[in-house]
Every structure is written in C-alpha cells, then in structure tokens.
C-alpha cells in the first residue's frame, strides 16, 4: 500500500505525463518543490514497488500498476470533492485542500459508499473526469473558450486550471459548469473576449481566463 508521500508522487507523475508519457526528474522536482536528489531517492522506491520504470539520467514512466495506483488516488480526490460540494454544501473553490487529505484514506468501502450516495458521478465539481473503479479515465475532447470564434456559442464543461482564485472569479461572474457562453467580439489587441450568457448581455473576459475554460461548441 503506498504511503501518503508515494501517492503524492504517483499523482504528480500521472499529471505531468498526461497519463502515459515519460517524465523527467527535473520536471518532477519542480512539481514536488523538492531537490533532484530527493526525487531520485523516491523514484528508486517507486521503481522497487513496480510503479515506475526508471534508468539513471533518463526520464521515468509509470507502469500499468503505477498508472492504476495513481488513478485510484485521483478517483478518491475527485469523489471527495464531489461529496463535499453536493452533500456537504461546500463551494467548488473550497474543496481542493480538504480532498487532498481525504484522498489518502485507505478505505474502499468508504469511497464506494460515497460514490453510491452521489449517484455514481463521472465528473468532479470542476468538470474533470472521475476514474472508474478499475482506474480507467474517460476523457472528452473539449476546446478552450479562447479557440471559439465570434458568433459561436459554447457550453462550459470543464476547467484547465481550477485554482481557488479562478473559481472565485467565476463565482463573481456567475459562470458555472453548463453555462452557455456566446462570443460577441474578440479584441484584436489582447484576444480578450466580449461574451454574453444567461441574463448577462455584455461581459469582458481576459484571454487568460478564456484559455482556462474548456467548452464544447453547440452552435
């Protein structure tokens, strides 16, 4: 059974590898905010457990066993976030840090019950897919709002970046998952977008915000 630290490393490798690509020790060191020697020591332990393949001075890669273990941590995290929002009434901007602690609870029964109470959700409160019990993640091909053309309408489905700051910004703008956003005008200078949605007929969103909103074009 992975320790909390090992689970954090597995999750970080999974995120950096987009689920399957190789990851350098330097990348992992930056992500974990620790020195390269510290990462090297941990990677050796992960390799000994059969979770990664690694050769000195070469990138590392998750094994199938490691990928499943990482997906299980992600599953617990995202189910926890959904539980905190849907059952306990937390805001979507409040749940990440709590879920970071809950993801390390080793009780399959607890998370199975949580899943059942929630009605077996497939996405978390930020639109990210929840891995199934086998560790399989079903991703959808969304595009960024910044890629939508003038005159088109897109449905907000997920977030590329779910930082608390962005989520609070979206709260202020009354933008939530499922919101249908029409691009009225794209500014040539900085690519900021004038948009309309719900009862709001003219709202300016920066290019940076638009890059973070993952959408599907509906018309």
PDB file of C-alpha atoms in Angstrom:
ATOM      1  CA  UNK A   1       0.000   0.000   0.000  1.00  0.00           C
ATOM      2  CA  UNK A   2       1.520   3.379  -0.983  1.00  0.00           C
ATOM      3  CA  UNK A   3       2.321   5.900   1.750  1.00  0.00           C
ATOM      4  CA  UNK A   4       0.894   9.418   1.503  1.00  0.00           C
ATOM      5  CA  UNK A   5       4.171  10.741   0.080  1.00  0.00           C
ATOM      6  CA  UNK A   6       4.354   7.983  -2.521  1.00  0.00           C
ATOM      7  CA  UNK A   7       0.743   8.628  -3.510  1.00  0.00           C
ATOM      8  CA  UNK A   8       1.536  12.317  -3.992  1.00  0.00           C
ATOM      9  CA  UNK A   9       4.458  11.398  -6.245  1.00  0.00           C
ATOM     10  CA  UNK A  10       2.341   8.963  -8.264  1.00  0.00           C
ATOM     11  CA  UNK A  11      -0.351  11.596  -8.736  1.00  0.00           C
ATOM     12  CA  UNK A  12       2.218  14.203  -9.793  1.00  0.00           C
ATOM     13  CA  UNK A  13       3.848  11.832 -12.301  1.00  0.00           C
ATOM     14  CA  UNK A  14       0.434  10.946 -13.707  1.00  0.00           C
ATOM     15  CA  UNK A  15      -0.461  14.633 -14.155  1.00  0.00           C
ATOM     16  CA  UNK A  16       2.892  15.531 -15.735  1.00  0.00           C
ATOM     17  CA  UNK A  17       2.769  12.527 -18.061  1.00  0.00           C
ATOM     18  CA  UNK A  18      -0.843  13.198 -19.114  1.00  0.00           C
ATOM     19  CA  UNK A  19      -1.491   9.604 -18.088  1.00  0.00           C
ATOM     20  CA  UNK A  20       1.204   7.807 -20.054  1.00  0.00           C
ATOM     21  CA  UNK A  21       4.186   9.811 -21.339  1.00  0.00           C
ATOM     22  CA  UNK A  22       7.701   9.952 -19.891  1.00  0.00           C
ATOM     23  CA  UNK A  23       8.561  12.498 -17.188  1.00  0.00           C
ATOM     24  CA  UNK A  24      11.991  13.924 -16.377  1.00  0.00           C
ATOM     25  CA  UNK A  25      13.348  14.065 -12.835  1.00  0.00           C
ATOM     26  CA  UNK A  26      13.728  17.843 -13.280  1.00  0.00           C
ATOM     27  CA  UNK A  27      10.022  18.224 -14.109  1.00  0.00           C
ATOM     28  CA  UNK A  28       9.051  16.112 -11.127  1.00  0.00           C
ATOM     29  CA  UNK A  29      11.414  18.033  -8.854  1.00  0.00           C
ATOM     30  CA  UNK A  30       9.777  21.332  -9.845  1.00  0.00           C
ATOM     31  CA  UNK A  31       6.283  19.908  -9.429  1.00  0.00           C
ATOM     32  CA  UNK A  32       7.004  18.477  -5.967  1.00  0.00           C
ATOM     33  CA  UNK A  33       9.100  21.512  -4.942  1.00  0.00           C
ATOM     34  CA  UNK A  34      11.978  19.354  -3.701  1.00  0.00           C
ATOM     35  CA  UNK A  35      15.570  18.763  -4.818  1.00  0.00           C
ATOM     36  CA  UNK A  36      16.537  16.386  -7.599  1.00  0.00           C
ATOM     37  CA  UNK A  37      18.390  14.043  -5.164  1.00  0.00           C
ATOM     38  CA  UNK A  38      15.220  13.808  -3.054  1.00  0.00           C
ATOM     39  CA  UNK A  39      13.212  12.921  -6.148  1.00  0.00           C
ATOM     40  CA  UNK A  40      15.821  10.348  -7.202  1.00  0.00           C
ATOM     41  CA  UNK A  41      15.575   8.622  -3.823  1.00  0.00           C
ATOM     42  CA  UNK A  42      11.792   8.431  -4.043  1.00  0.00           C
ATOM     43  CA  UNK A  43      11.816   7.278  -7.664  1.00  0.00           C
ATOM     44  CA  UNK A  44      14.021   4.339  -6.651  1.00  0.00           C
ATOM     45  CA  UNK A  45      11.396   3.353  -4.065  1.00  0.00           C
ATOM     46  CA  UNK A  46       8.605   3.687  -6.622  1.00  0.00           C
ATOM     47  CA  UNK A  47      10.589   1.524  -9.041  1.00  0.00           C
ATOM     48  CA  UNK A  48      11.193  -1.103  -6.356  1.00  0.00           C
ATOM     49  CA  UNK A  49       7.433  -1.240  -5.775  1.00  0.00           C
ATOM     50  CA  UNK A  50       6.822  -1.755  -9.500  1.00  0.00           C
ATOM     51  CA  UNK A  51       5.083   1.591 -10.054  1.00  0.00           C
ATOM     52  CA  UNK A  52       7.603   3.227 -12.415  1.00  0.00           C
ATOM     53  CA  UNK A  53      10.336   2.251 -14.829  1.00  0.00           C
ATOM     54  CA  UNK A  54      13.496   4.314 -14.454  1.00  0.00           C
ATOM     55  CA  UNK A  55      17.133   4.378 -15.553  1.00  0.00           C
ATOM     56  CA  UNK A  56      19.662   6.850 -14.172  1.00  0.00           C
ATOM     57  CA  UNK A  57      19.774  10.126 -16.141  1.00  0.00           C
ATOM     58  CA  UNK A  58      16.745   9.015 -18.181  1.00  0.00           C
ATOM     59  CA  UNK A  59      13.063  10.037 -17.948  1.00  0.00           C
ATOM     60  CA  UNK A  60      10.781   7.835 -15.879  1.00  0.00           C
ATOM     61  CA  UNK A  61       7.455   6.320 -16.832  1.00  0.00           C
ATOM     62  CA  UNK A  62       4.529   4.870 -14.918  1.00  0.00           C
ATOM     63  CA  UNK A  63       3.985   1.134 -15.264  1.00  0.00           C
ATOM     64  CA  UNK A  64       0.433  -0.160 -15.684  1.00  0.00           C
ATOM     65  CA  UNK A  65       0.431  -0.897 -11.951  1.00  0.00           C
ATOM     66  CA  UNK A  66       1.645   2.631 -11.190  1.00  0.00           C
ATOM     67  CA  UNK A  67      -0.872   4.229 -13.529  1.00  0.00           C
ATOM     68  CA  UNK A  68      -3.719   2.355 -11.829  1.00  0.00           C
ATOM     69  CA  UNK A  69      -2.433   3.295  -8.370  1.00  0.00           C
ATOM     70  CA  UNK A  70      -2.237   6.962  -9.390  1.00  0.00           C
ATOM     71  CA  UNK A  71      -5.725   6.853 -10.900  1.00  0.00           C
ATOM     72  CA  UNK A  72      -7.102   5.452  -7.645  1.00  0.00           C
ATOM     73  CA  UNK A  73      -5.707   8.432  -5.718  1.00  0.00           C
ATOM     74  CA  UNK A  74      -7.241  10.782  -8.295  1.00  0.00           C
ATOM     75  CA  UNK A  75     -10.550   8.896  -8.030  1.00  0.00           C
ATOM     76  CA  UNK A  76     -10.644   9.366  -4.256  1.00  0.00           C
ATOM     77  CA  UNK A  77      -9.745  13.037  -4.590  1.00  0.00           C
ATOM     78  CA  UNK A  78     -12.423  13.819  -7.164  1.00  0.00           C
ATOM     79  CA  UNK A  79     -15.119  11.781  -5.419  1.00  0.00           C
ATOM     80  CA  UNK A  80     -14.249  13.640  -2.211  1.00  0.00           C
ATOM     81  CA  UNK A  81     -14.596  16.999  -3.950  1.00  0.00           C
ATOM     82  CA  UNK A  82     -17.983  15.977  -5.351  1.00  0.00           C
ATOM     83  CA  UNK A  83     -19.131  14.749  -1.940  1.00  0.00           C
ATOM     84  CA  UNK A  84     -18.042  17.997  -0.273  1.00  0.00           C
ATOM     85  CA  UNK A  85     -19.937  20.084  -2.837  1.00  0.00           C
ATOM     86  CA  UNK A  86     -23.071  18.000  -3.414  1.00  0.00           C
ATOM     87  CA  UNK A  87     -23.660  16.510   0.032  1.00  0.00           C
ATOM     88  CA  UNK A  88     -21.956  18.936   2.422  1.00  0.00           C
ATOM     89  CA  UNK A  89     -22.622  22.191   0.594  1.00  0.00           C
ATOM     90  CA  UNK A  90     -19.075  23.481   0.158  1.00  0.00           C
ATOM     91  CA  UNK A  91     -18.285  25.847  -2.714  1.00  0.00           C
ATOM     92  CA  UNK A  92     -16.267  24.463  -5.621  1.00  0.00           C
ATOM     93  CA  UNK A  93     -13.479  26.853  -4.647  1.00  0.00           C
ATOM     94  CA  UNK A  94     -13.241  25.418  -1.104  1.00  0.00           C
ATOM     95  CA  UNK A  95     -12.818  21.701  -1.623  1.00  0.00           C
ATOM     96  CA  UNK A  96      -9.347  21.060  -3.079  1.00  0.00           C
ATOM     97  CA  UNK A  97      -7.307  21.219   0.118  1.00  0.00           C
ATOM     98  CA  UNK A  98      -9.795  19.088   2.061  1.00  0.00           C
ATOM     99  CA  UNK A  99      -9.854  16.495  -0.723  1.00  0.00           C
ATOM    100  CA  UNK A 100      -6.029  16.457  -0.691  1.00  0.00           C
ATOM    101  CA  UNK A 101      -6.278  14.990   2.809  1.00  0.00           C
ATOM    102  CA  UNK A 102      -9.229  12.693   2.116  1.00  0.00           C
ATOM    103  CA  UNK A 103      -7.546  11.092  -0.925  1.00  0.00           C
ATOM    104  CA  UNK A 104      -5.094   9.315   1.379  1.00  0.00           C
ATOM    105  CA  UNK A 105      -7.779   7.458   3.358  1.00  0.00           C
ATOM    106  CA  UNK A 106      -7.403   3.746   2.654  1.00  0.00           C
ATOM    107  CA  UNK A 107     -10.996   2.529   2.825  1.00  0.00           C
ATOM    108  CA  UNK A 108     -12.518   1.155  -0.345  1.00  0.00           C
ATOM    109  CA  UNK A 109     -15.850   0.778   1.457  1.00  0.00           C
ATOM    110  CA  UNK A 110     -15.947   4.493   2.316  1.00  0.00           C
ATOM    111  CA  UNK A 111     -15.406   5.635  -1.270  1.00  0.00           C
ATOM    112  CA  UNK A 112     -17.762   3.027  -2.696  1.00  0.00           C
ATOM    113  CA  UNK A 113     -20.473   4.350  -0.368  1.00  0.00           C
ATOM    114  CA  UNK A 114     -19.605   7.933  -1.302  1.00  0.00           C
ATOM    115  CA  UNK A 115     -19.888   7.003  -4.988  1.00  0.00           C
ATOM    116  CA  UNK A 116     -23.296   5.399  -4.386  1.00  0.00           C
ATOM    117  CA  UNK A 117     -24.641   8.378  -2.409  1.00  0.00           C
ATOM    118  CA  UNK A 118     -23.609  10.697  -5.235  1.00  0.00           C
ATOM    119  CA  UNK A 119     -25.299   8.554  -7.883  1.00  0.00           C
ATOM    120  CA  UNK A 120     -22.045   7.379  -9.486  1.00  0.00           C
ATOM    121  CA  UNK A 121     -20.850  10.709 -10.933  1.00  0.00           C
ATOM    122  CA  UNK A 122     -18.484  10.704 -13.909  1.00  0.00           C
ATOM    123  CA  UNK A 123     -17.048  14.198 -13.312  1.00  0.00           C
ATOM    124  CA  UNK A 124     -15.983  16.222 -10.279  1.00  0.00           C
ATOM    125  CA  UNK A 125     -17.263  19.748  -9.431  1.00  0.00           C
ATOM    126  CA  UNK A 126     -14.723  21.263 -11.848  1.00  0.00           C
ATOM    127  CA  UNK A 127     -15.674  19.021 -14.770  1.00  0.00           C
ATOM    128  CA  UNK A 128     -12.648  16.718 -14.504  1.00  0.00           C
ATOM    129  CA  UNK A 129     -13.379  13.020 -15.189  1.00  0.00           C
ATOM    130  CA  UNK A 130     -13.538  10.670 -12.204  1.00  0.00           C
ATOM    131  CA  UNK A 131     -11.627   7.418 -12.832  1.00  0.00           C
ATOM    132  CA  UNK A 132     -13.764   4.294 -12.533  1.00  0.00           C
ATOM    133  CA  UNK A 133     -13.002   1.514 -10.046  1.00  0.00           C
ATOM    134  CA  UNK A 134     -10.548  -0.024 -12.500  1.00  0.00           C
ATOM    135  CA  UNK A 135      -8.616   3.222 -12.836  1.00  0.00           C
ATOM    136  CA  UNK A 136      -9.902   3.987 -16.324  1.00  0.00           C
ATOM    137  CA  UNK A 137     -10.375   7.679 -17.075  1.00  0.00           C
ATOM    138  CA  UNK A 138     -12.761   8.598 -19.886  1.00  0.00           C
ATOM    139  CA  UNK A 139     -11.761  11.980 -21.278  1.00  0.00           C
ATOM    140  CA  UNK A 140     -13.807  14.178 -23.578  1.00  0.00           C
ATOM    141  CA  UNK A 141     -12.353  16.318 -26.321  1.00  0.00           C
ATOM    142  CA  UNK A 142     -13.137  19.864 -25.296  1.00  0.00           C
ATOM    143  CA  UNK A 143     -11.579  23.037 -26.675  1.00  0.00           C
ATOM    144  CA  UNK A 144     -10.646  26.246 -24.878  1.00  0.00           C
ATOM    145  CA  UNK A 145     -13.094  29.131 -24.898  1.00  0.00           C
ATOM    146  CA  UNK A 146     -10.226  31.155 -26.379  1.00  0.00           C
ATOM    147  CA  UNK A 147     -10.473  28.959 -29.503  1.00  0.00           C
ATOM    148  CA  UNK A 148     -14.186  29.641 -30.077  1.00  0.00           C
ATOM    149  CA  UNK A 149     -14.977  32.045 -32.924  1.00  0.00           C
ATOM    150  CA  UNK A 150     -17.016  35.224 -32.858  1.00  0.00           C
ATOM    151  CA  UNK A 151     -20.728  34.494 -33.094  1.00  0.00           C
ATOM    152  CA  UNK A 152     -20.419  30.940 -31.787  1.00  0.00           C
ATOM    153  CA  UNK A 153     -21.981  29.664 -28.572  1.00  0.00           C
ATOM    154  CA  UNK A 154     -20.222  27.098 -26.374  1.00  0.00           C
ATOM    155  CA  UNK A 155     -21.154  25.191 -23.226  1.00  0.00           C
ATOM    156  CA  UNK A 156     -18.682  25.453 -20.318  1.00  0.00           C
ATOM    157  CA  UNK A 157     -17.804  21.836 -19.390  1.00  0.00           C
ATOM    158  CA  UNK A 158     -14.505  21.746 -17.525  1.00  0.00           C
ATOM    159  CA  UNK A 159     -11.533  23.714 -16.250  1.00  0.00           C
ATOM    160  CA  UNK A 160      -7.943  23.582 -17.426  1.00  0.00           C
ATOM    161  CA  UNK A 161      -6.935  25.354 -14.222  1.00  0.00           C
ATOM    162  CA  UNK A 162      -9.085  25.036 -11.113  1.00  0.00           C
ATOM    163  CA  UNK A 163      -7.182  27.406  -8.819  1.00  0.00           C
ATOM    164  CA  UNK A 164      -9.217  28.918  -5.997  1.00  0.00           C
ATOM    165  CA  UNK A 165      -8.557  32.381  -7.430  1.00  0.00           C
ATOM    166  CA  UNK A 166     -10.079  31.486 -10.791  1.00  0.00           C
ATOM    167  CA  UNK A 167     -13.042  29.740  -9.164  1.00  0.00           C
ATOM    168  CA  UNK A 168     -13.765  32.797  -7.007  1.00  0.00           C
ATOM    169  CA  UNK A 169     -13.546  34.963 -10.130  1.00  0.00           C
ATOM    170  CA  UNK A 170     -16.071  32.733 -11.902  1.00  0.00           C
ATOM    171  CA  UNK A 171     -18.339  32.898  -8.841  1.00  0.00           C
ATOM    172  CA  UNK A 172     -18.331  36.692  -9.071  1.00  0.00           C
ATOM    173  CA  UNK A 173     -19.140  36.477 -12.788  1.00  0.00           C
ATOM    174  CA  UNK A 174     -21.877  33.859 -12.118  1.00  0.00           C
ATOM    175  CA  UNK A 175     -20.261  31.398 -14.532  1.00  0.00           C
ATOM    176  CA  UNK A 176     -20.667  27.719 -13.624  1.00  0.00           C
ATOM    177  CA  UNK A 177     -20.451  24.350 -15.357  1.00  0.00           C
ATOM    178  CA  UNK A 178     -23.141  24.128 -18.012  1.00  0.00           C
ATOM    179  CA  UNK A 179     -23.255  27.877 -18.665  1.00  0.00           C
ATOM    180  CA  UNK A 180     -23.753  28.587 -22.380  1.00  0.00           C
ATOM    181  CA  UNK A 181     -21.453  31.414 -23.460  1.00  0.00           C
ATOM    182  CA  UNK A 182     -21.738  33.335 -26.735  1.00  0.00           C
ATOM    183  CA  UNK A 183     -18.656  35.073 -28.109  1.00  0.00           C
ATOM    184  CA  UNK A 184     -19.765  38.546 -29.194  1.00  0.00           C
ATOM    185  CA  UNK A 185     -16.369  40.040 -30.056  1.00  0.00           C
ATOM    186  CA  UNK A 186     -12.687  39.091 -29.801  1.00  0.00           C
ATOM    187  CA  UNK A 187     -10.377  42.062 -29.221  1.00  0.00           C
ATOM    188  CA  UNK A 188      -7.558  42.103 -31.778  1.00  0.00           C
ATOM    189  CA  UNK A 189      -5.071  43.671 -29.351  1.00  0.00           C
ATOM    190  CA  UNK A 190      -5.094  41.208 -26.440  1.00  0.00           C
ATOM    191  CA  UNK A 191      -7.572  38.499 -27.527  1.00  0.00           C
ATOM    192  CA  UNK A 192      -9.893  39.285 -24.637  1.00  0.00           C
ATOM    193  CA  UNK A 193     -13.498  38.282 -25.348  1.00  0.00           C
ATOM    194  CA  UNK A 194     -16.755  40.160 -25.008  1.00  0.00           C
ATOM    195  CA  UNK A 195     -19.305  37.484 -24.138  1.00  0.00           C
ATOM    196  CA  UNK A 196     -22.957  37.013 -23.269  1.00  0.00           C
ATOM    197  CA  UNK A 197     -24.535  34.300 -21.096  1.00  0.00           C
ATOM    198  CA  UNK A 198     -27.693  33.813 -19.056  1.00  0.00           C
ATOM    199  CA  UNK A 199     -29.001  37.281 -18.146  1.00  0.00           C
ATOM    200  CA  UNK A 200     -25.647  38.972 -18.842  1.00  0.00           C
ATOM    201  CA  UNK A 201     -25.527  40.621 -22.256  1.00  0.00           C
ATOM    202  CA  UNK A 202     -22.011  42.108 -22.210  1.00  0.00           C
ATOM    203  CA  UNK A 203     -19.160  40.735 -20.064  1.00  0.00           C
ATOM    204  CA  UNK A 204     -15.450  41.066 -20.853  1.00  0.00           C
ATOM    205  CA  UNK A 205     -13.246  38.029 -20.127  1.00  0.00           C
ATOM    206  CA  UNK A 206      -9.466  38.153 -20.443  1.00  0.00           C
ATOM    207  CA  UNK A 207      -7.622  35.831 -22.806  1.00  0.00           C
ATOM    208  CA  UNK A 208      -6.066  34.107 -19.778  1.00  0.00           C
ATOM    209  CA  UNK A 209      -9.486  33.303 -18.327  1.00  0.00           C
ATOM    210  CA  UNK A 210     -10.789  32.111 -21.693  1.00  0.00           C
ATOM    211  CA  UNK A 211      -7.826  29.726 -22.017  1.00  0.00           C
ATOM    212  CA  UNK A 212      -8.814  28.077 -18.714  1.00  0.00           C
ATOM    213  CA  UNK A 213     -12.456  27.390 -19.644  1.00  0.00           C
ATOM    214  CA  UNK A 214     -12.879  24.121 -21.545  1.00  0.00           C
ATOM    215  CA  UNK A 215     -16.012  24.062 -23.673  1.00  0.00           C
ATOM    216  CA  UNK A 216     -17.959  22.316 -26.412  1.00  0.00           C
ATOM    217  CA  UNK A 217     -19.361  24.403 -29.259  1.00  0.00           C
ATOM    218  CA  UNK A 218     -23.134  23.986 -29.512  1.00  0.00           C
ATOM    219  CA  UNK A 219     -23.948  26.491 -32.269  1.00  0.00           C
TER     220      UNK A 219
END
